[in-house]
């Protein structure tokens, strides 16, 4: 019983291992062998190989390995070398099965035609970078397909005529012109396209002779190139290096045939795209690896030739881009200033526009502020004038009293003079004294009226340099009548130094006047010795200071911060705008005003003002 179970377990284990081996075998990595006719290190064939490898990237189902071999039969045409390659490949790939061969170039196709059955008898073939010619198709082996890549002679002429519109001569440079499997019957093609075209064939000349000939070509000529691998005198070059040596001496534009030549003095043309050639061949190889039969894939011409030109060479030869073949691509174009710096220009322009907008807004705000300030000064002037008129109204009784005295004296003196004149012998000396008294009293009345008119006069707002001592003195002299009415003593203590401020005289006088009137009201009901107002001017550092002190009852602590607010008053008949007007005027002149209680009693109002700039 136990022996039977052991046997069953062994059978199951062997079956499992067998399934894993079958699965592992089904997932064996696939392989592609790339045979290139030239050296892998050349840019053209290197890009072809890169295109094949890009097409053969892992797709998730299985891994594909790509091998590459350079036949290099162009530089090493000896039959012994070719036979050595056969032995080398047989040994190298004896244990490495090849699933698909990708043959690049006509020389590789010829090699496979002679030796494939000996080395890789079962591997299908994908031919790439071969022209679609009967002679080329004759090289194809069974179980194969192809993607053609060829620059036709007619395309070379089209590119040459785009660069040289009045073309009448072409010069052929390069060894491929001698190979009928590259350009086919190019003489017939040229004759059909341009019957009068003159052709100079330098395909068999050594490089030294080619350089001499291309240095002095006629004006209506163009140079048509193909690959060159040697100078014909024992020195071998890469095709790119050989073209560069020809371009050093050439005096006419060079039409090239490969994307890898562009940027090396060739003007351009219908160019083979090596990466595209490799990618198209690699895609066919992958289709075969995925199970598609090569015989069912019809050989086709790929999209591996495109008209491409060098912008710098077009400018050198004064070529109009409108003459280029349709669909042409122009490379190495120098970007315009806008293309190169459009983000910078856009950013700078945006910043400039934003700044301009902000400046415009600020200028508008400045203008509106200026207008508002002018209007505010005008309103302040109007308010100050109304305040002065109100003050004058309050002083009307005092003014009437002051005018009555000189007028009554004039009347008495006039009547006395009349009485004297009635005497038979009037005393003329006494008459003269009476007239002097009349003139004096008249001047006294005129001064009163003049002060009132000056006080009520409304001049336009104007800021100019002012003598602070004189201005404060004028205010106190003007208010002397009102102070006399209330039996209040007005005293000024001017600074011994000259103090100059800049401002509107009428407005500043009004501010100080309001402070003095406020003081007169504060002491008018007090005993005689306390009915006194003192006005002082002084320098306090770099500011001028005006102080108006009274001997009144002072200001309640909780009211100090409110007395300058509009319509705040402690008087039964007061409007509460006097101190507010004073505060507004002083701040408009860059100063400030505040009040405090004096230690000896009463209140002191301080008005610091900026000094006028020195002349």
Coordinates of C-alpha atoms in Angstrom, one line a residue, residues 262-520:
X262 CA 23.6 66.9 -42.8
X263 CA 25.4 69.6 -40.9
X264 CA 28.7 68.7 -42.4
X265 CA 28.8 71.2 -45.3
X266 CA 26.1 69.4 -47.4
X267 CA 23.1 71.6 -48.3
X268 CA 20.7 68.7 -48.0
X269 CA 18.5 66.8 -50.4
X270 CA 16.3 63.7 -50.3
X271 CA 17.9 62.0 -47.3
X272 CA 18.0 58.4 -46.1
X273 CA 16.9 58.2 -42.5
X274 CA 19.0 55.4 -41.0
X275 CA 17.1 55.1 -37.7
X276 CA 13.8 54.7 -39.6
X277 CA 15.4 52.1 -41.9
X278 CA 16.5 50.1 -38.9
X279 CA 13.1 50.5 -37.1
X280 CA 11.2 49.3 -40.2
X281 CA 13.4 46.3 -40.7
X282 CA 13.2 45.5 -37.0
X283 CA 9.4 45.7 -37.1
X284 CA 9.3 43.1 -39.9
X285 CA 11.7 40.9 -37.9
X286 CA 9.3 41.1 -34.9
X287 CA 6.3 40.2 -37.0
X288 CA 8.2 37.0 -38.1
X289 CA 9.2 36.2 -34.6
X290 CA 5.5 36.5 -33.6
X291 CA 4.6 33.8 -36.1
X292 CA 3.9 35.6 -39.4
X293 CA 5.4 33.8 -42.4
X294 CA 7.9 36.0 -44.4
X295 CA 6.4 34.8 -47.7
X296 CA 3.2 36.5 -46.7
X297 CA 4.9 39.9 -46.1
X298 CA 5.1 41.7 -49.5
X299 CA 8.4 43.7 -49.8
X300 CA 7.6 47.4 -49.7
X301 CA 9.2 50.8 -49.9
X302 CA 9.3 52.3 -46.4
X303 CA 9.0 55.9 -45.3
X304 CA 12.7 56.3 -44.8
X305 CA 13.5 59.0 -47.3
X306 CA 12.6 62.6 -46.7
X307 CA 13.6 66.0 -48.2
X308 CA 15.7 67.7 -45.5
X309 CA 17.9 70.8 -45.8
X310 CA 20.4 72.7 -43.7
X311 CA 19.2 76.3 -43.1
X312 CA 22.8 77.6 -42.8
X313 CA 23.7 76.2 -46.2
X314 CA 20.5 77.6 -47.7
X315 CA 21.5 81.0 -46.5
X316 CA 25.1 80.6 -47.8
X317 CA 23.9 79.8 -51.3
X318 CA 21.0 82.3 -51.2
X319 CA 18.3 79.6 -51.7
X320 CA 14.7 80.6 -51.6
X321 CA 12.9 78.2 -49.3
X322 CA 9.8 78.4 -51.5
X323 CA 11.7 76.5 -54.1
X324 CA 12.3 73.5 -51.9
X325 CA 10.3 70.2 -52.6
X326 CA 6.9 70.0 -50.9
X327 CA 7.1 68.6 -47.3
X328 CA 10.8 69.7 -46.9
X329 CA 12.2 69.9 -43.4
X330 CA 14.7 72.7 -42.7
X331 CA 17.1 72.1 -39.8
X332 CA 19.6 74.2 -37.9
X333 CA 17.4 77.2 -38.4
X334 CA 18.6 80.1 -36.2
X335 CA 15.6 81.0 -34.0
X336 CA 14.4 84.5 -34.3
X337 CA 14.7 86.9 -31.4
X338 CA 11.0 86.2 -30.6
X339 CA 11.4 82.4 -30.9
X340 CA 14.5 82.4 -28.7
X341 CA 13.3 84.8 -26.1
X342 CA 9.6 84.9 -26.4
X343 CA 9.1 83.8 -22.8
X344 CA 11.5 86.4 -21.6
X345 CA 10.0 89.1 -23.8
X346 CA 6.5 88.1 -22.7
X347 CA 7.6 88.2 -19.0
X348 CA 9.3 91.5 -19.3
X349 CA 6.5 93.0 -21.3
X350 CA 4.0 91.8 -18.7
X351 CA 6.0 93.3 -15.9
X352 CA 6.4 96.6 -17.8
X353 CA 2.7 96.7 -18.6
X354 CA 1.8 95.8 -15.0
X355 CA 4.2 98.5 -13.8
X356 CA 2.8 101.0 -16.3
X357 CA -0.7 100.1 -15.1
X358 CA 0.3 100.5 -11.5
X359 CA 2.0 103.8 -12.3
X360 CA -1.1 105.0 -14.2
X361 CA -3.2 104.0 -11.2
X362 CA -0.8 105.7 -8.8
X363 CA -0.7 108.9 -10.9
X364 CA -4.5 108.9 -11.1
X365 CA -4.7 108.4 -7.3
X366 CA -2.1 111.1 -6.9
X367 CA -4.1 113.4 -9.1
X368 CA -7.3 112.6 -7.2
X369 CA -5.5 113.2 -4.0
X370 CA -4.1 116.5 -5.2
X371 CA -7.6 117.6 -6.3
X372 CA -9.0 116.4 -2.9
X373 CA -6.3 118.3 -1.1
X374 CA -7.1 121.4 -3.1
X375 CA -10.8 121.1 -2.4
X376 CA -10.0 120.3 1.3
X377 CA -7.9 123.4 1.6
X378 CA -10.6 125.4 -0.1
X379 CA -13.2 124.1 2.2
X380 CA -10.9 124.7 5.1
X381 CA -10.4 128.2 3.9
X382 CA -14.1 128.7 3.7
X383 CA -14.6 127.2 7.1
X384 CA -11.9 129.4 8.6
X385 CA -13.4 132.4 7.0
X386 CA -16.8 131.6 8.4
X387 CA -15.2 131.0 11.7
X388 CA -13.6 134.4 11.5
X389 CA -16.9 136.1 10.6
X390 CA -18.5 134.3 13.5
X391 CA -15.7 135.6 15.8
X392 CA -16.2 139.1 14.3
X393 CA -19.9 138.8 15.1
X394 CA -19.1 137.9 18.7
X395 CA -16.7 140.9 18.8
X396 CA -19.2 143.4 17.4
X397 CA -20.1 144.8 20.8
X398 CA -16.4 145.3 21.6
X399 CA -15.7 146.8 18.2
X400 CA -18.7 149.2 18.6
X401 CA -17.4 150.2 22.0
X402 CA -13.9 150.8 20.6
X403 CA -15.3 152.9 17.8
X404 CA -17.6 154.9 20.0
X405 CA -14.8 156.4 22.0
X406 CA -12.9 158.0 19.1
X407 CA -16.1 159.0 17.3
X408 CA -17.5 160.7 20.5
X409 CA -14.2 162.5 21.0
X410 CA -14.3 163.7 17.4
X411 CA -17.8 165.0 17.9
X412 CA -16.9 166.9 21.2
X413 CA -13.8 168.4 19.6
X414 CA -15.7 169.5 16.5
X415 CA -18.4 171.2 18.7
X416 CA -15.7 172.9 20.8
X417 CA -14.0 174.2 17.7
X418 CA -17.3 175.7 16.5
X419 CA -17.8 177.5 19.8
X420 CA -14.3 179.0 19.6
X421 CA -14.9 180.1 16.1
X422 CA -17.9 182.1 17.2
X423 CA -15.7 184.4 19.3
X424 CA -14.7 187.7 17.7
X425 CA -11.1 186.8 18.2
X426 CA -10.8 183.0 18.1
X427 CA -7.7 181.4 19.5
X428 CA -6.2 179.8 16.5
X429 CA -3.6 177.9 18.5
X430 CA -6.4 176.1 20.4
X431 CA -8.2 175.4 17.1
X432 CA -5.0 173.7 15.8
X433 CA -4.8 171.6 18.9
X434 CA -8.4 170.6 18.5
X435 CA -7.8 169.6 14.9
X436 CA -4.8 167.5 15.9
X437 CA -7.1 165.7 18.4
X438 CA -9.7 165.1 15.7
X439 CA -7.1 163.6 13.3
X440 CA -5.7 161.3 16.0
X441 CA -9.1 160.0 16.9
X442 CA -10.0 159.5 13.3
X443 CA -6.8 157.5 12.7
X444 CA -7.7 155.4 15.8
X445 CA -11.1 154.6 14.4
X446 CA -9.6 153.9 11.0
X447 CA -7.2 151.4 12.5
X448 CA -10.0 149.5 14.2
X449 CA -11.9 149.3 10.9
X450 CA -8.8 148.3 9.0
X451 CA -8.0 145.5 11.4
X452 CA -11.6 144.2 11.1
X453 CA -11.5 144.4 7.3
X454 CA -8.1 142.6 7.2
X455 CA -9.5 139.9 9.5
X456 CA -12.6 139.4 7.4
X457 CA -10.8 139.5 4.1
X458 CA -10.8 136.2 2.2
X459 CA -7.5 135.8 0.3
X460 CA -6.8 132.8 -1.9
X461 CA -5.0 129.9 -0.2
X462 CA -1.2 130.4 -0.5
X463 CA 1.6 128.9 1.4
X464 CA 4.7 131.1 1.9
X465 CA 7.4 131.7 4.4
X466 CA 6.1 133.5 7.5
X467 CA 7.6 135.2 10.6
X468 CA 6.0 133.2 13.4
X469 CA 6.6 135.9 16.1
X470 CA 5.0 138.6 14.0
X471 CA 2.0 136.4 13.0
X472 CA 1.2 135.5 16.7
X473 CA 1.6 139.2 17.6
X474 CA -0.9 140.2 15.0
X475 CA -3.5 137.7 16.4
X476 CA -3.1 139.0 19.9
X477 CA -3.3 142.6 18.8
X478 CA -6.5 141.9 16.8
X479 CA -8.1 140.2 19.8
X480 CA -7.2 143.0 22.2
X481 CA -10.6 144.6 21.8
X482 CA -12.5 141.5 22.6
X483 CA -10.1 140.8 25.5
X484 CA -10.7 144.3 26.8
X485 CA -14.4 143.8 26.7
X486 CA -14.0 140.8 29.0
X487 CA -11.3 142.5 31.0
X488 CA -8.8 139.8 30.0
X489 CA -5.1 140.5 29.8
X490 CA -3.4 139.3 26.6
X491 CA 0.4 138.9 26.8
X492 CA 2.9 137.7 24.2
X493 CA 6.3 136.3 24.9
X494 CA 8.0 136.1 21.5
X495 CA 11.2 134.1 21.0
X496 CA 14.3 136.2 20.9
X497 CA 15.3 134.3 17.8
X498 CA 13.8 134.7 14.3
X499 CA 11.5 131.8 13.6
X500 CA 10.4 131.1 10.1
X501 CA 7.6 128.6 9.1
X502 CA 5.9 127.9 5.8
X503 CA 2.2 128.0 5.5
X504 CA -1.0 129.9 4.8
X505 CA -1.0 133.0 7.0
X506 CA -4.8 133.3 7.2
X507 CA -5.3 129.7 8.2
X508 CA -2.5 129.6 10.8
X509 CA -3.7 132.9 12.3
X510 CA -7.2 131.4 12.4
X511 CA -5.9 128.3 14.3
X512 CA -4.1 130.4 16.9
X513 CA -7.0 132.9 17.1
X514 CA -9.3 130.0 18.0
X515 CA -7.0 128.8 20.7
X516 CA -6.8 132.3 22.2
X517 CA -10.6 132.8 22.0
X518 CA -11.1 129.5 23.7
X519 CA -8.8 130.7 26.5
X520 CA -10.7 134.0 26.8

